[in-house]
Coordinates of C-alpha atoms in Angstrom, one line a residue:
M27 CA -14.3 5.8 -1.6
K28 CA -16.5 3.6 -3.2
K29 CA -16.0 4.1 -6.9
K30 CA -14.4 2.2 -10.0
T31 CA -12.0 2.9 -11.5
Q32 CA -10.1 1.3 -14.7
G33 CA -6.4 1.0 -16.3
L34 CA -2.9 -0.8 -15.5
F35 CA -2.8 0.6 -11.5
A36 CA -6.9 0.0 -10.8
S37 CA -7.4 -1.0 -7.5
A38 CA -9.8 -2.6 -4.7
A39 CA -8.7 -0.4 -2.1
M40 CA -11.5 1.7 -0.5
V41 CA -10.6 4.3 1.4
S42 CA -11.0 8.0 2.4
V43 CA -8.5 10.6 3.8
G44 CA -8.9 13.9 6.1
V45 CA -6.1 16.1 7.4
L46 CA -5.6 17.0 11.0
P47 CA -7.5 19.0 12.5
A48 CA -10.6 18.4 10.0
F49 CA -14.3 17.6 10.8
A50 CA -15.8 15.0 12.2
A51 CA -16.4 13.2 8.3
T52 CA -13.4 12.1 6.6
Q53 CA -12.7 14.7 4.2
A54 CA -9.5 16.6 3.2
V55 CA -9.9 19.9 4.3
P56 CA -6.4 22.3 4.5
P57 CA -6.5 24.8 6.8
A58 CA -6.6 28.1 4.9
P59 CA -4.2 30.6 3.9
S60 CA -3.4 33.7 5.4
K61 CA -3.3 36.8 3.3
H62 CA 0.1 37.0 2.9
D63 CA 0.5 33.4 2.1
A64 CA 1.8 31.7 4.7
A65 CA 2.8 28.6 5.6
G66 CA -0.4 25.4 5.5
T67 CA -1.2 22.6 4.0
W68 CA -3.1 23.0 0.4
A69 CA -5.0 20.1 -1.5
F70 CA -4.9 19.4 -4.7
A71 CA -7.3 16.7 -7.5
H72 CA -6.1 15.4 -10.4
E73 CA -7.8 12.6 -12.7
N74 CA -6.3 9.8 -15.0
V75 CA -3.3 9.4 -13.2
L76 CA -2.2 5.6 -13.0
G77 CA -4.9 5.1 -15.1
T78 CA -7.1 6.3 -11.4
S79 CA -7.9 9.4 -9.4
L80 CA -5.3 11.1 -7.6
D81 CA -5.5 13.3 -3.8
M82 CA -2.8 15.3 -2.9
N83 CA -2.6 17.4 0.5
V84 CA 0.6 19.3 0.4
S85 CA 2.0 20.7 3.7
A86 CA 4.6 23.7 2.9
A87 CA 6.1 27.3 3.2
S88 CA 3.8 28.8 1.5
K89 CA 1.3 28.3 -2.1
A90 CA 3.3 28.1 -4.3
Q91 CA 6.3 26.0 -2.7
A92 CA 3.1 23.5 -2.5
R93 CA 1.8 24.6 -6.1
S94 CA 6.0 23.4 -7.1
A95 CA 6.0 20.4 -4.6
E96 CA 2.5 19.6 -6.8
A97 CA 4.3 19.6 -9.7
A98 CA 6.9 18.0 -9.3
A99 CA 4.9 14.6 -8.0
L100 CA 2.9 15.1 -11.0
A101 CA 5.9 14.7 -13.1
E102 CA 7.3 11.5 -11.3
F103 CA 3.9 10.0 -12.0
D104 CA 4.2 10.6 -16.2
R105 CA 7.8 9.4 -15.6
Q106 CA 7.4 6.4 -14.1
S107 CA 4.3 6.1 -16.6
K108 CA 6.1 6.0 -19.4
I109 CA 8.1 3.4 -18.4
L110 CA 5.6 1.1 -16.5
S111 CA 2.3 1.5 -18.4
A112 CA 0.9 -2.0 -20.0
W113 CA -1.8 0.2 -21.9
D114 CA 0.6 2.1 -23.5
A115 CA 2.3 0.6 -26.1
N116 CA 5.1 2.6 -26.6
S117 CA 5.9 2.1 -22.4
E118 CA 9.4 0.8 -22.3
F119 CA 7.5 -2.6 -20.2
S120 CA 5.1 -2.7 -23.0
R121 CA 8.0 -3.2 -25.4
W122 CA 10.1 -5.3 -23.5
Q123 CA 6.6 -7.6 -22.8
K124 CA 6.6 -8.5 -27.1
T125 CA 10.4 -10.0 -26.6
H126 CA 11.4 -13.4 -25.9
G127 CA 14.2 -14.7 -25.3
V128 CA 16.7 -11.9 -25.5
A129 CA 18.7 -10.2 -22.8
V130 CA 17.1 -6.7 -23.6
K131 CA 19.0 -3.4 -21.6
V132 CA 16.3 -2.2 -19.1
S133 CA 15.8 1.3 -17.5
P134 CA 17.0 1.2 -13.3
D135 CA 13.4 1.7 -12.6
L136 CA 12.2 -1.3 -14.9
M137 CA 15.1 -3.5 -13.6
D138 CA 14.0 -2.0 -10.1
V139 CA 9.8 -3.7 -10.5
L140 CA 11.1 -6.0 -12.0
A141 CA 13.5 -7.6 -8.9
R142 CA 11.1 -6.2 -6.4
F143 CA 8.6 -8.2 -8.1
D144 CA 10.7 -11.4 -8.2
A145 CA 11.4 -11.2 -3.9
W146 CA 7.5 -10.5 -3.5
Q147 CA 7.1 -13.8 -5.2
G148 CA 9.3 -15.6 -3.2
E149 CA 8.8 -13.8 0.0
T150 CA 4.3 -14.8 -0.4
G151 CA 5.1 -18.4 -1.1
G152 CA 4.6 -17.7 -4.9
V153 CA 0.8 -15.4 -4.6
L154 CA 2.1 -12.5 -5.5
N155 CA 2.6 -13.2 -9.1
A156 CA 2.6 -11.4 -12.2
S157 CA 1.2 -13.3 -14.5
S158 CA -2.2 -14.0 -12.6
E159 CA -3.9 -12.7 -15.8
A160 CA -3.6 -16.2 -17.5
A161 CA -6.2 -17.4 -15.1
A162 CA -8.4 -13.8 -15.1
K163 CA -8.9 -14.7 -18.4
V164 CA -10.1 -18.3 -17.9
W165 CA -12.3 -16.3 -15.2
R166 CA -14.2 -14.2 -17.7
G167 CA -14.3 -16.2 -20.2
A168 CA -16.6 -18.2 -18.0
A169 CA -18.8 -15.2 -16.8
A170 CA -19.7 -14.5 -20.3
R171 CA -20.5 -18.1 -20.2
G172 CA -22.1 -18.7 -17.9
A173 CA -20.5 -21.5 -17.0
S174 CA -17.3 -22.5 -14.4
P175 CA -13.9 -23.1 -16.2
S176 CA -13.2 -26.8 -16.7
S177 CA -10.3 -28.6 -15.1
N178 CA -8.1 -28.7 -18.3
E179 CA -8.3 -25.0 -18.9
L180 CA -7.3 -24.4 -15.1
D181 CA -4.8 -26.6 -15.2
G182 CA -3.3 -24.4 -18.6
A183 CA -3.6 -21.4 -16.4
I184 CA -2.0 -23.3 -13.6
R185 CA 1.3 -23.7 -15.7
A186 CA 2.0 -20.8 -17.3
M187 CA 1.5 -18.8 -14.0
A188 CA 4.3 -21.5 -12.2
Q189 CA 7.0 -21.0 -15.5
K190 CA 9.9 -18.6 -14.6
H191 CA 8.4 -15.1 -17.0
W192 CA 12.1 -13.5 -16.5
S193 CA 15.2 -13.5 -16.1
L194 CA 18.1 -10.5 -14.6
D195 CA 21.3 -9.7 -15.1
R196 CA 22.0 -6.8 -13.0
V197 CA 25.9 -5.9 -13.4
Q198 CA 25.0 -5.7 -17.2
G199 CA 21.6 -4.4 -16.3
T200 CA 19.5 -6.1 -18.5
A201 CA 16.4 -8.5 -18.7
T202 CA 15.0 -11.4 -20.5
R203 CA 11.4 -12.3 -21.0
L204 CA 11.4 -16.2 -20.5
S205 CA 7.7 -16.6 -21.3
D206 CA 4.8 -16.0 -23.1
A207 CA 1.9 -15.5 -20.4
P208 CA 0.8 -12.4 -20.4
L209 CA 2.5 -9.9 -17.6
V210 CA 0.0 -7.5 -15.1
L211 CA 2.8 -5.2 -12.5
A212 CA -0.4 -3.5 -11.9
S213 CA -0.9 -2.6 -7.8
F214 CA 2.1 -3.5 -7.1
T215 CA 3.9 -1.0 -9.3
K216 CA 1.1 1.6 -8.4
S217 CA 2.4 1.9 -4.6
L218 CA 5.6 1.8 -5.5
I219 CA 4.9 4.7 -8.0
T220 CA 3.1 6.6 -5.4
Q221 CA 6.4 6.5 -3.1
K222 CA 8.8 7.8 -5.6
A223 CA 6.1 10.8 -6.4
A224 CA 5.8 11.8 -2.7
A225 CA 9.7 11.8 -1.9
A226 CA 9.3 13.8 -5.3
A227 CA 7.3 16.6 -3.9
L228 CA 9.5 16.3 -0.5
H229 CA 12.7 17.0 -3.0
A230 CA 10.8 19.9 -4.5
G231 CA 10.3 21.8 -1.2
A232 CA 7.2 20.3 0.5
T233 CA 7.4 19.4 4.3
G234 CA 4.9 16.7 4.5
V235 CA 2.6 15.2 1.5
M236 CA -0.5 12.8 1.3
L237 CA -0.8 11.0 -1.9
N238 CA -3.4 9.1 -2.4
V239 CA -3.9 6.9 -5.8
G240 CA -7.1 5.0 -5.8
G241 CA -7.2 4.3 -2.8
D242 CA -3.6 3.7 -1.8
I243 CA -2.6 6.3 0.5
V244 CA 1.1 7.1 1.3
T245 CA 2.0 10.0 4.0
S246 CA 5.5 11.4 4.5
G247 CA 7.3 14.1 5.9
A248 CA 5.5 16.6 8.6
L249 CA 1.6 15.5 8.1
T250 CA -0.5 13.8 10.0
Q251 CA -3.9 11.8 7.8
R252 CA -6.7 10.1 9.1
V253 CA -8.5 7.0 7.0
D254 CA -11.4 5.6 7.0
I255 CA -11.1 1.8 5.9
A256 CA -14.6 1.3 4.4
N257 CA -16.6 -2.0 5.9
P258 CA -16.9 -4.3 2.7
K259 CA -19.4 -5.6 3.7
A260 CA -21.5 -2.0 3.6
D261 CA -23.5 -0.8 0.8
A262 CA -23.7 3.1 0.9
E263 CA -21.3 5.7 0.6
N264 CA -22.3 7.4 3.4
D265 CA -22.6 4.5 5.5
A266 CA -20.1 3.9 9.1
A267 CA -16.0 3.3 8.6
L268 CA -14.9 0.3 9.9
D269 CA -12.3 1.7 11.4
T270 CA -10.4 5.0 11.1
V271 CA -6.7 4.9 11.9
V272 CA -4.2 8.4 12.1
L273 CA -0.7 8.1 9.9
R274 CA 2.3 9.9 10.0
D275 CA 5.4 8.8 7.7
R276 CA 3.7 5.5 7.2
A277 CA 1.7 4.0 3.8
I278 CA -1.3 1.7 4.0
A279 CA -2.9 0.1 1.0
T280 CA -6.5 -2.0 1.2
S281 CA -7.2 -4.8 -1.2
G282 CA -10.1 -7.0 -1.3
S283 CA -13.0 -9.3 -3.2
Y284 CA -16.2 -7.1 -2.6
R285 CA -16.4 -4.3 -5.2
R286 CA -14.8 -6.3 -8.4
G287 CA -15.0 -9.9 -9.6
F288 CA -16.2 -12.4 -11.5
D289 CA -19.5 -14.1 -11.9
V290 CA -20.0 -17.3 -12.7
A291 CA -23.3 -19.1 -13.0
G292 CA -24.9 -16.4 -10.8
E293 CA -22.1 -16.3 -8.2
H294 CA -19.7 -13.4 -7.3
L295 CA -16.0 -14.7 -7.2
S296 CA -13.0 -12.4 -6.3
H297 CA -11.1 -10.9 -9.4
L298 CA -8.2 -11.4 -7.3
I299 CA -6.3 -15.3 -8.3
D300 CA -4.7 -17.7 -6.3
P301 CA -1.7 -18.7 -8.7
R302 CA -1.2 -22.0 -7.0
T303 CA -4.8 -23.4 -7.8
A304 CA -5.9 -20.6 -9.8
Q305 CA -9.4 -20.4 -8.3
P306 CA -10.8 -16.9 -7.1
A307 CA -9.6 -15.6 -3.6
A308 CA -12.1 -17.1 -1.1
A309 CA -11.4 -16.2 2.5
V310 CA -10.9 -12.9 2.9
L311 CA -13.7 -9.7 2.1
S312 CA -10.9 -7.4 2.6
S313 CA -7.1 -6.8 3.8
S314 CA -5.7 -3.5 4.8
V315 CA -2.0 -3.2 5.7
I316 CA -0.3 -0.4 7.4
A317 CA 3.5 -0.4 6.6
P318 CA 6.8 2.3 6.2
D319 CA 6.6 2.2 2.5
A320 CA 4.1 1.9 -0.1
A321 CA 5.7 -0.9 -2.0
T322 CA 5.5 -3.4 0.9
A323 CA 2.1 -1.8 2.2
G324 CA 1.3 -2.9 -1.5
A325 CA 2.9 -6.7 -1.6
L326 CA 1.2 -8.0 1.4
A327 CA -2.5 -6.2 1.5
T328 CA -2.9 -8.2 -2.0
A329 CA -1.1 -11.4 -0.6
L330 CA -3.2 -11.3 2.2
S331 CA -6.2 -11.0 -0.1
I332 CA -5.7 -14.4 -1.4
L333 CA -4.1 -16.3 1.6
S334 CA -6.2 -17.4 4.4
P335 CA -5.9 -16.1 7.7
R336 CA -3.3 -18.5 9.1
E337 CA -1.3 -17.6 6.2
S338 CA -1.2 -14.6 6.6
A339 CA -0.3 -14.7 10.0
A340 CA 2.6 -16.2 9.9
L341 CA 4.0 -14.0 6.6
M342 CA 2.8 -10.9 8.9
Q343 CA 5.5 -12.2 11.4
R344 CA 8.5 -11.6 9.0
H345 CA 7.6 -7.6 8.8
P346 CA 7.1 -6.4 12.2
D347 CA 6.7 -3.0 11.0
S348 CA 3.9 -3.3 9.8
A349 CA 0.1 -3.9 11.0
Y350 CA -2.8 -5.5 8.9
M351 CA -6.8 -5.6 10.0
L352 CA -8.8 -8.6 7.5
I353 CA -12.6 -8.7 7.2
T354 CA -12.9 -12.5 6.7
R355 CA -16.0 -13.7 4.3
D356 CA -17.8 -14.3 7.5
G357 CA -17.4 -11.2 8.3
E358 CA -15.0 -11.5 11.3
R359 CA -12.4 -9.1 12.2
I360 CA -8.7 -10.2 12.5
A361 CA -6.3 -7.3 13.7
S362 CA -3.0 -7.6 14.1
A363 CA -1.7 -6.3 17.4
G364 CA -0.2 -3.1 16.2
W365 CA -3.3 -2.0 14.4
N366 CA -4.4 -0.7 17.7
A367 CA -1.3 1.6 17.6
Y368 CA -2.0 3.6 14.8
A369 CA -6.4 2.9 15.1
E370 CA -8.7 6.6 16.2
P371 CA -10.4 5.5 19.3
K372 CA -14.0 4.8 18.6
I373 CA -17.0 7.1 20.5
E374 CA -19.8 4.3 20.9
R375 CA -23.1 5.7 20.7
V376 CA -25.4 5.8 23.7
A377 CA -28.5 4.3 24.0
Y378 CA -31.4 5.8 26.4
A379 CA -34.5 3.6 28.3
V380 CA -37.9 4.8 27.4
H381 CA -39.3 6.3 30.8
A382 CA -42.3 3.9 31.7
G383 CA -45.1 6.6 30.3
A384 CA -43.8 8.6 27.8
A385 CA -45.8 9.2 24.8
V386 CA -45.7 6.5 22.3
P387 CA -46.2 7.3 18.5
Q388 CA -49.5 5.9 17.0
A389 CA -49.0 2.4 15.3
G390 CA -47.8 3.3 11.2
S391 CA -47.3 7.0 11.8
N392 CA -43.6 6.9 12.0
W393 CA -41.0 6.3 9.5
N394 CA -41.3 2.0 8.9
Q395 CA -38.1 0.6 9.5
S396 CA -37.5 -2.0 7.9
M397 CA -37.1 0.1 4.8
E398 CA -34.5 2.3 3.6
L399 CA -33.7 4.7 0.2
L400 CA -30.8 4.0 -1.8
V401 CA -29.4 6.9 -4.2
K402 CA -27.9 5.7 -6.9
L403 CA -25.7 8.2 -8.9
E404 CA -23.0 8.5 -11.6
L405 CA -20.8 11.5 -11.6
P406 CA -20.1 11.4 -15.8
R407 CA -16.4 11.3 -16.9
V408 CA -15.9 14.1 -18.5
D409 CA -13.1 14.3 -21.3
N410 CA -11.7 18.0 -20.7
P411 CA -8.1 18.8 -19.2
R412 CA -9.7 21.3 -16.9
Y413 CA -11.9 19.2 -15.4
H414 CA -13.3 20.5 -11.6
R415 CA -14.8 17.9 -9.6
P416 CA -18.1 19.1 -9.1
Y417 CA -19.8 19.8 -5.8
V418 CA -22.8 18.0 -4.5
A419 CA -25.3 17.8 -2.0
V420 CA -28.0 15.3 -1.5
W421 CA -31.0 16.3 0.8
I422 CA -34.8 15.3 1.7
E423 CA -37.3 18.0 2.4
D424 CA -41.0 17.5 4.0
K425 CA -44.2 19.0 2.6
D426 CA -42.9 22.3 3.5
K427 CA -39.8 22.2 1.8
Y428 CA -37.7 22.3 5.3
P429 CA -34.3 20.2 4.9
V430 CA -34.9 17.7 7.0
R431 CA -32.0 15.7 6.4
T432 CA -28.6 16.1 4.6
V433 CA -27.5 13.0 3.3
A434 CA -24.6 13.7 1.3
L435 CA -22.7 17.0 0.9
W436 CA -19.4 16.9 -0.8
F437 CA -17.1 20.2 -1.2
K438 CA -13.9 21.8 -1.5
N439 CA -13.5 25.3 -0.3
P440 CA -16.4 26.7 1.9
R441 CA -15.9 29.8 -0.2
W442 CA -18.1 28.7 -3.1
L443 CA -21.2 26.7 -1.4
N444 CA -23.2 29.3 -2.2
E445 CA -22.8 27.4 -6.1
L446 CA -25.1 25.0 -4.9
K447 CA -27.3 27.1 -5.3
G448 CA -30.6 24.5 -4.0
W449 CA -28.9 23.6 -0.9
Y450 CA -26.7 27.0 0.1
G451 CA -30.5 28.6 0.3
E452 CA -32.5 26.0 1.7
D453 CA -30.6 24.3 4.0
R454 CA -27.2 25.9 4.7
V455 CA -28.8 29.9 5.5
R456 CA -31.3 28.9 7.4
N457 CA -29.7 26.4 9.8
L458 CA -27.2 29.0 10.0
A459 CA -29.9 30.9 11.5
E460 CA -31.4 28.9 13.7
G461 CA -27.9 27.6 14.9
T462 CA -28.4 24.2 13.5
D463 CA -26.0 23.8 10.8
I464 CA -25.0 20.1 10.4
S465 CA -22.6 20.5 7.7
A466 CA -19.7 20.0 8.8
T467 CA -21.1 16.5 9.9
V468 CA -22.5 15.4 7.0
S469 CA -19.6 16.9 4.6
S470 CA -16.6 15.2 2.8
A471 CA -14.2 15.8 -0.3
T472 CA -15.2 16.0 -3.5
R473 CA -15.3 12.7 -5.6
A474 CA -13.8 11.4 -8.9
P475 CA -15.8 10.7 -11.5
G476 CA -17.6 7.5 -10.9
T477 CA -20.8 5.8 -9.3
Y478 CA -21.6 6.5 -5.9
T479 CA -24.5 4.9 -3.4
L480 CA -26.1 6.4 -0.3
K481 CA -28.6 5.5 1.8
W482 CA -31.2 7.3 3.7
D483 CA -32.1 5.7 6.8
G484 CA -35.4 7.8 7.6
K485 CA -33.9 9.9 10.0
D486 CA -33.5 13.9 10.5
N487 CA -30.7 15.6 11.0
N488 CA -30.9 15.0 14.9
G489 CA -31.2 11.4 14.6
K490 CA -34.9 11.1 14.8
L491 CA -37.0 8.6 12.5
V492 CA -39.2 11.3 10.5
K493 CA -43.2 10.5 10.0
A494 CA -44.4 8.1 7.2
G495 CA -45.4 10.2 4.6
K496 CA -44.8 12.5 1.2
Y497 CA -41.0 13.8 1.1
T498 CA -38.8 15.2 -1.8
V499 CA -35.6 13.8 -2.6
V500 CA -33.1 16.5 -3.7
V501 CA -29.8 15.7 -5.9
E502 CA -27.6 19.1 -6.6
A503 CA -24.7 19.6 -8.5
A504 CA -22.3 22.0 -9.6
R505 CA -19.0 22.3 -11.2
E506 CA -16.7 25.2 -12.2
H507 CA -16.0 25.7 -15.4
G508 CA -19.5 23.2 -16.0
G509 CA -22.5 23.7 -15.4
H510 CA -25.2 23.3 -12.5
T511 CA -28.0 20.7 -12.2
L512 CA -31.1 20.2 -9.9
L513 CA -33.3 17.6 -9.5
R514 CA -36.3 16.9 -7.4
Q515 CA -38.7 13.4 -6.8
E516 CA -41.1 13.4 -4.9
I517 CA -41.4 9.7 -2.9
D518 CA -44.3 8.3 -0.6
F519 CA -42.3 7.0 2.0
N520 CA -45.4 4.7 3.6
G521 CA -43.8 1.2 3.8
T522 CA -44.6 0.1 0.0
A523 CA -41.9 -0.2 -2.0
A524 CA -40.7 2.0 -5.0
Q525 CA -38.0 2.4 -7.8
M526 CA -37.7 5.6 -10.0
T527 CA -34.8 7.0 -12.1
L528 CA -34.5 11.0 -12.8
P529 CA -33.0 11.7 -16.1
A530 CA -29.3 12.3 -16.9
S531 CA -27.7 15.7 -17.5
E532 CA -24.2 17.4 -17.8
E533 CA -23.3 17.2 -15.0
L534 CA -24.9 14.3 -13.1
G535 CA -25.7 10.6 -15.2
A536 CA -29.4 8.8 -14.4
V537 CA -29.8 8.9 -10.6
Q538 CA -31.9 6.1 -9.2
L539 CA -34.1 6.2 -6.6
D540 CA -34.4 2.8 -4.3
Y541 CA -37.2 3.1 -1.9
R542 CA -36.4 -0.7 -0.6
K543 CA -36.5 -3.3 2.8
Q544 CA -33.4 -3.4 4.2

């Protein structure tokens, strides 16, 4: 999913998920339980979990059992956050970080995280470093000034990161803070907590569970999961996935430099810092790691996004039970030998030659294939504990109001699709009657608050180019316990670039339309 997240545990991971069996798209769609609440799989979604969004699929003997597992997982997230959050001034980690040179008795959970971080820092040759924030501050300052940092600033950050930041006494159960460098345990800690939450759900009676926290995914027990990995060079939510893997009792984490970072003197730089040089990582756009547990997947994914591909290959030789895929800055795809064991076979599209004598459209009559439409929309964050993610539809109508293309359809339960009154009335009913319903191939799960970009390439639902001319872009959003928004904007798709912004509403922020050259 392509969205902005914030908070201690925010991640650059970009993946989407779907339970097997499912639609061809990559939404998480649980099998419908019977009237007697028989065994099945249920989907849950929550916001503001570890500073990001949580999607959860739970297989259980009954819906009541699934609810109990959901509650157990959420309780574990809350418990761990109170211990490890750097944003909560009252958390155990925040209180301990303010000490210096004093042996402090810490909880087993905090001791475990600090000890694991030590181990992974050594395993990655210092690349996984809790004090990388020292260098990040330097680069944020440089971005604010619009000029690269000085060598003195970078040298100071390297010295700060090279310090020993704590010492542990496992026998006495104490941790001593040794440096003043700011510490962030972010992505590694998020992965570890997610694994513990999955274990809590299984202990509460789930037979299988999938947790997706800001793009880091854990599958445990009897549940198989399809995971789409976004192409780091793609710029739209509905662009084709780079790869699809199928997981069971495994975790996957994806890290990368392609979404977050610093803009310094006109250059976009990665938010991931190499502690050895204090320089933003540059060789790798994204790295995905499949491992037996989430902590391993998270640690390795971060490291592989900073190391060179050659260094990454050497590191992964010591982890033969894990698989990885890298996308380099030059667009090269590098996958380990074990990656294909998880990859879902791709269906290649076949190109057909046009027979001599076939009718050829007149020049200029069809959509200009050098152009595309980008639809950028925002789902506002609503401060409401009963928040339900909105159902959203984006489609294109011709001059007769016929829906030639459904660009996106985000929903959870088909039973409530009729809440999207505009799309359901004009597209769903007509296409069902004509036997041309395509909702299963364009639909996917509801989205968390954030900003998303969709792309229309000028093709109809059958994959054929439409004629050039005027069409109406329609964006609709409806939310349980919320409002309903329907926006319509006519655009002349004649090959001349155009941009416009539709006003914000209760359910949608400002919607930007950009008809542009590809």
